XYZ file of C-alpha atoms in Angstrom:
365
model
C -113.477 6.062 121.880
C -111.334 3.820 119.798
C -112.874 0.792 118.131
C -110.696 -1.885 119.808
C -108.612 -2.306 122.859
C -105.592 -2.467 120.953
C -106.271 1.092 119.161
C -107.174 2.320 122.750
C -103.661 1.592 124.160
C -101.978 2.685 121.083
C -103.782 5.891 121.389
C -102.692 6.185 125.020
C -98.942 5.391 124.009
C -99.171 8.035 121.192
C -100.337 10.674 123.635
C -97.519 10.086 126.068
C -94.865 9.893 123.264
C -96.354 13.192 121.544
C -95.703 14.885 125.147
C -92.022 13.393 125.273
C -90.785 13.454 121.585
C -87.402 12.001 122.661
C -87.604 9.496 119.772
C -88.267 11.716 117.158
C -85.165 11.188 115.218
C -85.558 7.372 115.080
C -87.888 6.759 112.259
C -91.009 8.061 110.413
C -93.503 7.098 113.026
C -92.794 9.912 115.407
C -92.374 12.838 113.098
C -95.910 11.600 111.647
C -97.228 11.311 115.266
C -96.181 15.008 115.923
C -98.377 16.404 113.173
C -101.376 15.325 115.375
C -102.774 16.274 118.430
C -105.463 13.530 118.766
C -105.526 10.166 116.812
C -108.465 8.598 115.098
C -108.508 4.911 114.363
C -107.308 5.500 110.784
C -104.448 7.662 112.197
C -103.258 4.715 114.396
C -103.478 2.193 111.650
C -101.580 4.613 109.617
C -98.747 4.814 112.226
C -98.623 1.194 112.978
C -98.224 0.373 109.427
C -95.563 2.923 109.094
C -93.696 1.326 112.062
C -90.852 -1.176 110.954
C -90.600 -2.812 114.455
C -86.792 -2.010 114.595
C -87.276 -1.728 118.519
C -85.185 1.366 118.993
C -87.845 3.384 120.481
C -88.381 0.615 123.126
C -84.812 0.527 124.098
C -84.371 4.347 124.146
C -87.626 5.103 126.006
C -87.374 6.248 129.612
C -90.979 5.093 130.070
C -90.660 1.413 128.781
C -91.118 -1.273 131.441
C -90.588 -1.580 134.319
C -91.733 2.250 134.459
C -95.479 2.491 135.475
C -96.244 4.186 132.173
C -95.552 0.805 130.495
C -94.757 2.233 127.171
C -94.110 -0.585 124.679
C -94.686 1.144 121.192
C -93.219 -1.797 118.943
C -95.552 -4.432 120.502
C -98.729 -2.344 120.652
C -98.223 -1.147 117.073
C -97.629 -4.581 115.891
C -100.890 -5.685 117.587
C -102.768 -2.694 115.894
C -101.100 -3.505 112.710
C -102.151 -7.144 112.775
C -105.771 -6.168 113.455
C -105.827 -3.874 110.745
C -105.165 -6.393 108.228
C -108.488 -8.191 109.135
C -110.133 -4.842 109.234
C -109.308 -4.173 105.546
C -109.701 -7.604 104.325
C -111.787 -8.238 101.208
C -114.138 -9.936 101.118
C -115.011 -9.325 104.758
C -116.096 -12.934 105.114
C -112.339 -14.009 104.730
C -111.107 -11.657 107.470
C -111.064 -14.538 110.110
C -108.153 -16.039 107.933
C -106.002 -13.399 109.611
C -106.847 -14.595 113.214
C -105.961 -18.259 112.595
C -103.391 -17.674 109.868
C -100.955 -20.524 110.661
C -103.473 -23.158 110.573
C -105.141 -21.743 107.565
C -101.979 -21.410 105.309
C -100.876 -24.964 106.538
C -104.308 -26.455 105.355
C -104.543 -24.622 102.284
C -101.087 -25.725 101.255
C -101.570 -29.333 102.112
C -104.787 -29.333 100.206
C -103.372 -27.700 97.321
C -100.348 -29.998 96.855
C -102.699 -33.141 97.187
C -105.058 -31.662 94.517
C -102.029 -31.470 92.147
C -100.727 -34.887 92.989
C -104.168 -36.522 92.634
C -104.771 -34.524 89.412
C -101.508 -35.751 87.773
C -102.379 -39.236 88.595
C -106.202 -38.920 87.514
C -105.699 -37.315 84.298
C -102.384 -39.203 83.298
C -101.202 -42.737 83.285
C -100.346 -43.345 87.114
C -96.986 -44.260 86.344
C -96.328 -40.766 84.654
C -96.010 -39.429 88.122
C -92.793 -41.218 88.451
C -91.552 -41.208 84.825
C -88.480 -39.184 83.843
C -88.710 -36.762 80.987
C -86.193 -34.442 79.122
C -86.391 -31.341 76.950
C -88.840 -28.650 76.385
C -92.371 -29.367 77.115
C -91.638 -32.143 79.741
C -93.558 -30.138 82.517
C -96.748 -30.071 80.275
C -96.934 -33.711 79.757
C -98.283 -33.740 83.314
C -100.401 -30.878 83.103
C -101.202 -28.842 79.825
C -99.847 -25.364 79.734
C -103.339 -23.920 78.852
C -104.677 -25.394 82.049
C -101.701 -24.490 84.106
C -102.085 -20.812 82.849
C -105.696 -20.489 83.508
C -105.561 -21.960 86.997
C -102.762 -19.708 88.092
C -103.820 -16.994 86.240
C -107.174 -16.942 87.957
C -105.616 -17.402 91.499
C -103.097 -14.469 90.691
C -105.982 -12.188 89.427
C -108.111 -13.029 92.643
C -105.076 -12.137 94.858
C -104.604 -8.737 92.899
C -108.353 -7.711 93.218
C -108.285 -8.602 96.805
C -105.264 -6.663 97.608
C -106.358 -3.561 95.618
C -109.733 -3.658 97.556
C -107.927 -3.889 101.032
C -105.470 -1.046 99.916
C -108.439 1.060 99.014
C -110.072 0.390 102.434
C -106.835 1.246 104.054
C -106.457 4.605 102.240
C -109.986 5.498 102.840
C -109.671 4.942 106.595
C -106.560 7.212 106.606
C -108.738 9.956 105.092
C -106.348 10.533 101.968
C -107.877 11.678 98.777
C -107.158 9.140 95.926
C -105.523 12.047 94.004
C -102.438 11.837 96.271
C -101.423 8.672 94.554
C -101.160 10.253 91.137
C -98.538 12.891 92.648
C -95.197 11.771 91.570
C -93.079 13.253 94.544
C -94.673 11.242 97.377
C -94.700 8.127 95.137
C -91.081 8.440 94.162
C -90.121 9.015 97.891
C -92.065 5.998 99.034
C -90.509 3.858 96.368
C -86.784 4.956 97.563
C -87.700 4.497 101.148
C -89.478 1.099 100.691
C -86.847 -0.229 98.270
C -83.921 0.805 100.715
C -85.999 -0.293 103.922
C -84.825 2.932 105.155
C -86.777 2.968 108.518
C -85.398 -0.521 109.315
C -82.276 0.683 110.885
C -83.225 1.797 114.245
C -82.189 5.493 113.665
C -78.799 4.416 111.660
C -77.669 1.597 114.004
C -79.804 -1.367 113.221
C -82.587 -3.568 114.733
C -82.655 -4.417 118.458
C -83.206 -8.326 119.340
C -82.593 -9.827 122.789
C -80.199 -7.359 123.971
C -79.158 -3.643 123.670
C -76.588 -4.270 120.917
C -78.198 -3.549 117.541
C -77.459 -5.486 114.415
C -78.391 -4.879 110.892
C -78.842 -8.646 109.723
C -82.734 -8.213 109.855
C -82.525 -5.534 107.237
C -80.247 -7.722 105.114
C -82.556 -10.818 105.281
C -85.450 -8.513 104.455
C -83.788 -7.445 101.293
C -82.979 -10.938 100.372
C -86.532 -12.027 100.752
C -87.868 -8.825 98.981
C -85.695 -8.994 96.015
C -85.780 -12.887 95.751
C -89.552 -12.656 95.620
C -89.328 -9.937 92.724
C -86.813 -11.929 90.970
C -89.125 -15.017 91.011
C -91.926 -12.794 89.880
C -89.520 -11.624 87.139
C -88.618 -15.071 86.149
C -92.321 -16.120 85.614
C -92.834 -13.112 83.602
C -90.031 -13.644 81.259
C -90.926 -17.231 80.873
C -94.512 -16.274 79.875
C -93.055 -13.918 77.195
C -90.887 -16.721 76.029
C -93.778 -19.256 75.602
C -96.218 -16.755 73.823
C -94.112 -14.427 71.977
C -91.144 -16.896 71.065
C -92.951 -20.174 71.174
C -90.413 -21.610 73.529
C -91.500 -24.036 76.093
C -90.197 -24.795 79.675
C -87.950 -26.086 80.870
C -85.193 -23.854 79.717
C -81.359 -24.353 79.839
C -79.687 -23.525 82.987
C -78.034 -20.391 81.539
C -81.292 -19.070 80.257
C -82.787 -15.737 81.599
C -85.867 -17.400 83.269
C -83.747 -20.028 85.103
C -80.980 -17.607 86.213
C -83.674 -15.127 87.584
C -85.604 -18.043 89.240
C -82.456 -19.505 90.693
C -81.288 -16.153 92.116
C -84.911 -15.474 93.518
C -85.369 -19.042 94.848
C -82.058 -18.709 96.818
C -83.386 -15.295 98.013
C -86.799 -16.785 99.409
C -84.999 -19.511 101.113
C -82.197 -17.825 102.900
C -84.003 -14.598 103.654
C -86.956 -16.062 105.468
C -84.617 -18.503 107.386
C -82.650 -15.398 108.440
C -85.733 -13.631 109.482
C -86.987 -16.552 111.493
C -83.727 -16.906 113.356
C -83.896 -13.087 114.026
C -87.519 -13.262 115.267
C -86.700 -16.095 117.792
C -83.980 -13.762 119.223
C -86.282 -10.740 119.711
C -87.051 -9.497 123.140
C -90.616 -10.675 123.705
C -91.830 -7.297 125.206
C -91.212 -5.715 121.581
C -93.393 -8.419 119.860
C -97.088 -9.160 119.366
C -97.459 -12.822 120.236
C -100.687 -12.991 118.559
C -99.092 -12.332 114.909
C -96.321 -14.845 115.431
C -98.283 -17.594 113.647
C -98.671 -15.348 110.645
C -95.314 -14.245 110.458
C -93.999 -17.727 110.574
C -96.647 -19.220 108.076
C -95.617 -16.432 105.416
C -91.838 -17.128 106.117
C -92.612 -20.853 105.656
C -94.619 -20.513 102.567
C -91.796 -18.486 100.857
C -89.277 -21.078 101.969
C -91.257 -23.990 100.779
C -91.895 -22.285 97.407
C -88.252 -21.456 96.961
C -86.978 -24.881 98.242
C -89.378 -26.924 95.936
C -88.509 -24.623 92.946
C -84.827 -25.167 93.317
C -85.126 -28.864 93.983
C -87.292 -29.055 90.625
C -84.620 -27.305 88.820
C -81.907 -29.759 90.081
C -83.899 -32.971 89.479
C -86.014 -31.995 86.515
C -84.673 -34.818 84.509
C -85.124 -37.552 86.982
C -87.902 -39.714 87.996
C -88.538 -37.288 90.887
C -89.568 -34.512 88.502
C -93.382 -35.306 88.641
C -93.863 -35.287 92.450
C -91.509 -32.104 92.667
C -93.599 -30.344 90.217
C -96.761 -31.094 92.104
C -95.300 -29.946 95.257
C -93.866 -26.681 93.544
C -97.235 -26.009 91.830
C -99.164 -26.613 94.944
C -96.910 -24.420 97.051
C -96.998 -21.586 94.375
C -100.904 -21.877 94.046
C -101.291 -21.888 97.846
C -99.033 -18.739 98.017
C -100.939 -16.868 95.381
C -104.452 -17.561 97.001
C -103.168 -16.693 100.552
C -101.300 -13.579 99.627
C -104.082 -11.166 100.522
C -104.899 -12.858 103.669
C -101.330 -13.116 105.413
C -98.330 -11.116 106.169
C -97.693 -10.310 102.545
C -100.164 -7.248 102.914
C -97.810 -5.562 105.347
C -95.570 -4.630 102.356
C -98.498 -2.973 100.517
C -100.079 -1.109 103.387
C -96.499 0.097 104.579
C -95.815 1.391 101.139
C -99.153 3.363 101.154
C -98.170 4.675 104.827
C -94.879 5.790 103.358
C -96.657 7.626 100.412
C -98.907 9.401 102.974
C -95.822 10.302 105.055
C -94.005 11.657 102.229
C -96.989 13.863 101.470
C -97.191 15.145 104.908
C -93.550 15.618 105.321
C -93.172 17.939 102.272
C -96.556 19.633 102.930
C -95.487 20.590 106.448
């Protein structure tokens, strides 16, 4: 007996697929499935996080609706994947954040932004919020750098600890020894597959949306989002080195490295999520899990808000709108940090670990 209805349905589908094996060339899920004759809950969570929801198996399957077998692998694995996020959440008391993610993320974002606006007014002259400033250190006139670093450092540290604990629970549930993570070959293969989004191509033709004409735009927008996020992180890291090693205070000139990295990253996390949202609206409902829609949209909206406020702050940083835009941007970034372990972001971490396990199994078989 599986521990949930979604896992029971996934077990049924994987048993059917293991007998058919028509889709074994489409992605990593089916070769990984074929290595098993039965499926534990950990195995099914592994396969669900290995799935990239390209939809090719649904379109190609001879048993998909209206067949009586009702094989809907993408939507069922998406439901299992969504449930697995709550199963592995740390601390367990915060697992319900996954079940009402859209509301939770919205409330946390609004409260975060409100706190920064109130804080700017409470700890400065009220007129300071709408004052225009120029040159290095203008941001810190509203919020000291030490306070900013301590606040965001604590939020980021919390996110890292929670993500690591969730990853440990996922890895343990799959039954893999920790020593696998020290093996270079599976790690390098997983890094290559994750960085290239290898299995988001529907077996080489692209993702399926509302019809049987595959497109590769979902992969393109994933790349924009992924690399945009990394460029924003790189921008923050370089700016930190500038501050502590070179004693250079933000904001920096437009041509300086942190600004260039942040601008490119900001563009990525604005355009990428917009494209992914548009692609999601075009997808065939039978290939999706409606229960995870709000979480998906909330994460895309958070990334878009972070990128939009960051770019607006860059353009208007010497105007009277700087104070308000800084509060909006810092509030959005803080909310993003504290919700990272309790939203769609975790799919990247679990999918990477699933790719590591698949690489190890593939080379061992």
